[in-house]
């Protein structure tokens, strides 16, 4: 990295495994771009402004758990789609002539999820119903993406709250049968706790189901394995991450 290299990064906590850091630094190296991508492990979102002050060459950053919603009050502007979703995973940093910076938030999870899901539907984007497991920032992008193709969406969480339709204990054979897409947006099953999985009644999963796990480490999560054992189509979140990384770079480098 030269003394004039542009900087990019990822904020979150914890950051034990980062696809983004590896992807972007390999991209910068192979394409001879004078830039570097850092992991910024912030134990509190309140550390954001200090981090920005310490990295005056920062051009943009990604946002992951648990800050996709918490980062919003720190932004000067938010993209229309990100505002609709209520969560941000890409921030563009604009440096003004007076030395100030402006932060604009976007959501590329929406595009990454939608573009990676649609091929699994095999041309049939009508009459789907989905269960979204979890209510964090990523679940909001998944919900809007599914609704954009006309899917009926129900939210599942451990406890009942205003945005939740079912708790895990509510899930019956009929509810599972009535929802052909099940998306895990929780960290359950992420390395190193790979043996864990969302507590849904897997015995009711069939070959007509799609089980999509936003987790990508390990490659085959317990959620996916248990779905595949019942004949379901399964997919992890790696392609979604790759697609959202493409979109992040487009956002950061657009004028």
Coordinates of C-alpha atoms in Angstrom, one line a residue:
X1 CA 0.0 0.0 0.0
X2 CA 1.4 3.4 -1.0
X3 CA 1.1 6.5 1.1
X4 CA -1.6 7.8 -1.3
X5 CA -3.7 4.6 -1.4
X6 CA -7.4 4.9 -1.1
X7 CA -9.0 3.0 1.8
X8 CA -12.1 1.0 2.2
X9 CA -13.4 -1.2 4.9
X10 CA -15.9 -3.1 6.9
X11 CA -17.4 -2.2 10.3
X12 CA -19.0 -4.8 12.6
X13 CA -18.5 -6.8 15.7
X14 CA -17.1 -9.4 15.9
X15 CA -15.3 -9.7 12.6
X16 CA -13.9 -13.2 12.9
X17 CA -14.2 -14.0 9.2
X18 CA -14.5 -11.5 6.5
X19 CA -15.2 -12.4 2.9
X20 CA -15.2 -8.7 2.0
X21 CA -11.6 -8.0 3.1
X22 CA -10.2 -11.0 1.2
X23 CA -12.3 -10.3 -1.9
X24 CA -11.4 -6.6 -2.2
X25 CA -7.7 -6.9 -1.4
X26 CA -7.4 -9.6 -4.0
X27 CA -9.3 -7.4 -6.5
X28 CA -7.0 -4.4 -5.7
X29 CA -3.9 -6.6 -6.1
X30 CA -5.0 -8.3 -9.3
X31 CA -6.2 -5.1 -11.0
X32 CA -3.3 -3.0 -9.7
X33 CA -5.6 -0.6 -7.9
X34 CA -3.8 1.5 -5.3
X35 CA -6.2 0.8 -2.4
X36 CA -6.5 -1.3 0.7
X37 CA -9.6 -2.8 2.5
X38 CA -9.5 -3.0 6.3
X39 CA -11.6 -4.8 8.9
X40 CA -12.7 -2.2 11.5
X41 CA -13.9 -4.2 14.5
X42 CA -15.9 -1.6 16.5
X43 CA -17.2 -2.8 19.9
X44 CA -19.7 0.1 19.9
X45 CA -21.1 2.1 17.0
X46 CA -20.1 5.2 18.9
X47 CA -16.5 4.5 17.8
X48 CA -17.4 5.2 14.2
X49 CA -16.5 8.9 14.1
X50 CA -13.1 8.2 15.7
X51 CA -12.4 5.5 13.1
X52 CA -13.3 7.9 10.3
X53 CA -11.0 10.6 11.8
X54 CA -8.1 8.1 11.9
X55 CA -8.5 7.1 8.3
X56 CA -8.8 10.3 6.2
X57 CA -8.4 8.4 2.9
X58 CA -11.4 6.3 3.5
X59 CA -13.7 6.3 0.5
X60 CA -16.4 3.9 1.7
X61 CA -17.2 1.0 3.9
X62 CA -19.5 -1.9 4.3
X63 CA -21.6 -2.5 7.4
X64 CA -22.4 -5.9 9.0
X65 CA -23.8 -7.2 12.3
X66 CA -24.8 -5.6 14.5
X67 CA -24.7 -2.1 12.9
X68 CA -26.9 -2.2 9.8
X69 CA -29.6 -0.2 11.6
X70 CA -27.4 1.5 14.3
X71 CA -25.3 3.3 11.7
X72 CA -28.3 5.2 10.2
X73 CA -28.3 8.1 12.7
X74 CA -24.6 8.8 11.8
X75 CA -25.4 9.3 8.1
X76 CA -26.0 12.6 6.3
X77 CA -28.1 11.0 3.6
X78 CA -29.7 7.6 2.9
X79 CA -30.6 6.1 -0.5
X80 CA -34.4 5.6 -1.3
X81 CA -34.2 1.8 -1.3
X82 CA -32.1 1.7 1.9
X83 CA -34.7 4.0 3.6
X84 CA -37.5 1.7 2.5
X85 CA -35.6 -1.3 3.9
X86 CA -34.6 0.4 7.1
X87 CA -31.0 -0.9 7.0
X88 CA -27.7 0.1 5.5
X89 CA -24.8 -2.1 4.5
X90 CA -22.8 0.2 2.2
X91 CA -21.7 3.7 3.1
X92 CA -20.1 6.1 0.6
X93 CA -17.7 8.7 2.0
X94 CA -17.5 12.0 0.1
X95 CA -14.7 14.4 1.0
X96 CA -15.6 18.0 0.7
X97 CA -13.3 20.9 -0.2
X98 CA -13.5 22.3 3.3
X99 CA -12.2 19.1 4.8
X100 CA -15.6 17.8 6.0
X101 CA -17.0 14.5 4.9
X102 CA -20.5 13.4 4.0
X103 CA -21.8 9.9 4.6
X104 CA -24.5 8.4 2.3
X105 CA -26.0 5.0 3.1
X106 CA -27.1 2.3 0.6
X107 CA -28.3 -1.3 0.8
X108 CA -26.7 -3.8 -1.6
X109 CA -28.0 -6.8 0.4
X110 CA -31.3 -6.4 -1.4
X111 CA -29.7 -6.7 -4.8
X112 CA -27.4 -9.6 -3.8
X113 CA -30.2 -11.6 -2.3
X114 CA -32.7 -11.1 -5.1
X115 CA -30.3 -11.8 -7.9
X116 CA -29.0 -15.0 -6.3
X117 CA -32.5 -16.2 -5.4
X118 CA -34.3 -15.7 -8.7
X119 CA -32.4 -18.5 -10.6
X120 CA -33.6 -21.0 -8.0
X121 CA -37.2 -20.1 -8.9
X122 CA -36.7 -21.5 -12.4
X123 CA -38.7 -18.8 -14.1
X124 CA -41.6 -19.1 -11.7
X125 CA -41.7 -15.9 -9.7
X126 CA -45.4 -16.1 -8.9
X127 CA -47.3 -17.4 -5.9
X128 CA -44.4 -17.9 -3.5
X129 CA -44.7 -17.6 0.3
X130 CA -41.6 -17.2 2.5
X131 CA -40.6 -17.5 6.1
X132 CA -37.8 -15.2 7.1
X133 CA -36.0 -16.4 10.2
X134 CA -34.7 -13.5 12.2
X135 CA -35.5 -9.8 12.4
X136 CA -32.1 -8.1 12.1
X137 CA -30.9 -5.7 9.5
X138 CA -30.3 -8.4 6.8
X139 CA -33.9 -9.7 7.3
X140 CA -35.3 -6.3 6.3
X141 CA -33.5 -6.4 2.9
X142 CA -34.6 -10.0 2.3
X143 CA -38.2 -9.1 3.1
X144 CA -38.3 -6.1 0.7
X145 CA -36.6 -8.3 -2.0
X146 CA -39.2 -11.1 -1.6
X147 CA -42.1 -8.6 -1.6
X148 CA -40.7 -7.1 -4.9
X149 CA -41.4 -10.4 -6.7
X150 CA -44.9 -10.7 -5.1
X151 CA -44.0 -13.2 -2.4
X152 CA -46.1 -13.4 0.7
X153 CA -43.7 -12.9 3.6
X154 CA -43.9 -14.0 7.2
X155 CA -41.3 -13.1 9.9
X156 CA -40.2 -15.7 12.5
X157 CA -38.4 -14.9 15.7
X158 CA -37.8 -16.4 19.2
X159 CA -40.2 -14.0 20.8
X160 CA -43.4 -12.3 19.6
X161 CA -43.1 -8.6 18.7
X162 CA -44.9 -6.2 16.4
X163 CA -43.1 -7.1 13.2
X164 CA -43.2 -10.9 13.9
X165 CA -45.8 -13.3 12.6
X166 CA -44.7 -16.5 14.3
X167 CA -42.4 -17.6 17.0
X168 CA -40.4 -20.8 16.3
X169 CA -42.8 -22.7 18.6
X170 CA -45.7 -21.6 16.5
X171 CA -44.5 -23.4 13.3
X172 CA -46.8 -26.3 12.4
X173 CA -46.7 -28.7 9.5
X174 CA -49.3 -26.6 7.7
X175 CA -47.3 -23.3 8.1
X176 CA -44.2 -25.0 6.8
X177 CA -46.1 -26.6 3.9
X178 CA -47.7 -23.2 3.0
X179 CA -44.2 -21.4 2.7
X180 CA -42.0 -22.8 0.0
X181 CA -39.1 -20.4 0.7
X182 CA -37.4 -20.4 4.1
X183 CA -34.5 -17.9 4.6
X184 CA -32.2 -18.0 7.6
X185 CA -31.0 -14.4 8.3
X186 CA -29.8 -15.3 11.9
X187 CA -26.2 -16.1 12.8
X188 CA -27.2 -19.6 14.0
X189 CA -24.9 -22.1 12.4
X190 CA -22.1 -19.6 11.6
X191 CA -18.5 -20.8 12.2
X192 CA -17.3 -21.7 14.8
X193 CA -20.7 -22.7 16.2
X194 CA -21.4 -24.7 13.0
X195 CA -23.5 -27.4 14.6
X196 CA -26.3 -25.0 15.5
X197 CA -29.3 -24.2 13.3
X198 CA -32.7 -22.4 13.6
X199 CA -35.2 -24.5 15.6
X200 CA -37.7 -25.1 12.9
X201 CA -39.6 -28.4 12.4
X202 CA -37.3 -29.9 9.7
X203 CA -39.4 -33.1 9.5
X204 CA -42.0 -31.1 7.5
X205 CA -39.5 -29.8 4.9
X206 CA -40.1 -31.4 1.4
X207 CA -38.6 -31.4 -2.1
X208 CA -40.8 -28.4 -2.9
X209 CA -38.9 -26.1 -0.4
X210 CA -36.0 -23.7 -1.0
X211 CA -33.8 -23.2 2.1
X212 CA -31.6 -20.2 1.7
X213 CA -29.0 -19.5 4.4
X214 CA -27.3 -16.1 4.4
X215 CA -24.4 -17.7 6.2
X216 CA -21.5 -18.7 4.0
X217 CA -19.0 -20.1 6.5
X218 CA -19.3 -23.1 6.6
X219 CA -20.2 -23.8 3.0
X220 CA -22.9 -26.2 4.0
X221 CA -24.6 -25.1 7.2
X222 CA -26.6 -27.5 9.5
X223 CA -29.7 -25.6 8.3
X224 CA -28.9 -26.5 4.7
X225 CA -27.8 -30.0 5.5
X226 CA -31.1 -30.8 7.3
X227 CA -33.1 -29.3 4.5
X228 CA -31.2 -31.3 1.9
X229 CA -31.8 -34.5 3.8
X230 CA -35.5 -33.8 3.2
X231 CA -35.0 -33.2 -0.5
X232 CA -35.1 -29.4 -0.4
X233 CA -33.1 -27.1 -2.7
X234 CA -30.5 -25.4 -0.5
X235 CA -28.1 -22.4 -1.0
X236 CA -25.7 -20.5 1.1
X237 CA -25.0 -16.7 1.1
X238 CA -21.7 -16.7 -0.8
X239 CA -23.1 -15.6 -4.2
X240 CA -25.2 -13.0 -2.4
X241 CA -22.0 -11.6 -0.8
X242 CA -20.2 -11.6 -4.1
X243 CA -23.1 -9.7 -5.8
X244 CA -23.4 -7.2 -3.1
X245 CA -19.6 -6.6 -3.2
X246 CA -19.9 -5.8 -6.9
X247 CA -22.7 -3.3 -6.1
X248 CA -20.6 -1.8 -3.2
X249 CA -17.7 -1.1 -5.6
X250 CA -20.1 0.4 -8.1
X251 CA -21.5 2.7 -5.4
X252 CA -18.1 3.8 -4.2
X253 CA -16.7 4.5 -7.6
X254 CA -19.7 6.2 -9.1
X255 CA -19.7 10.0 -9.4

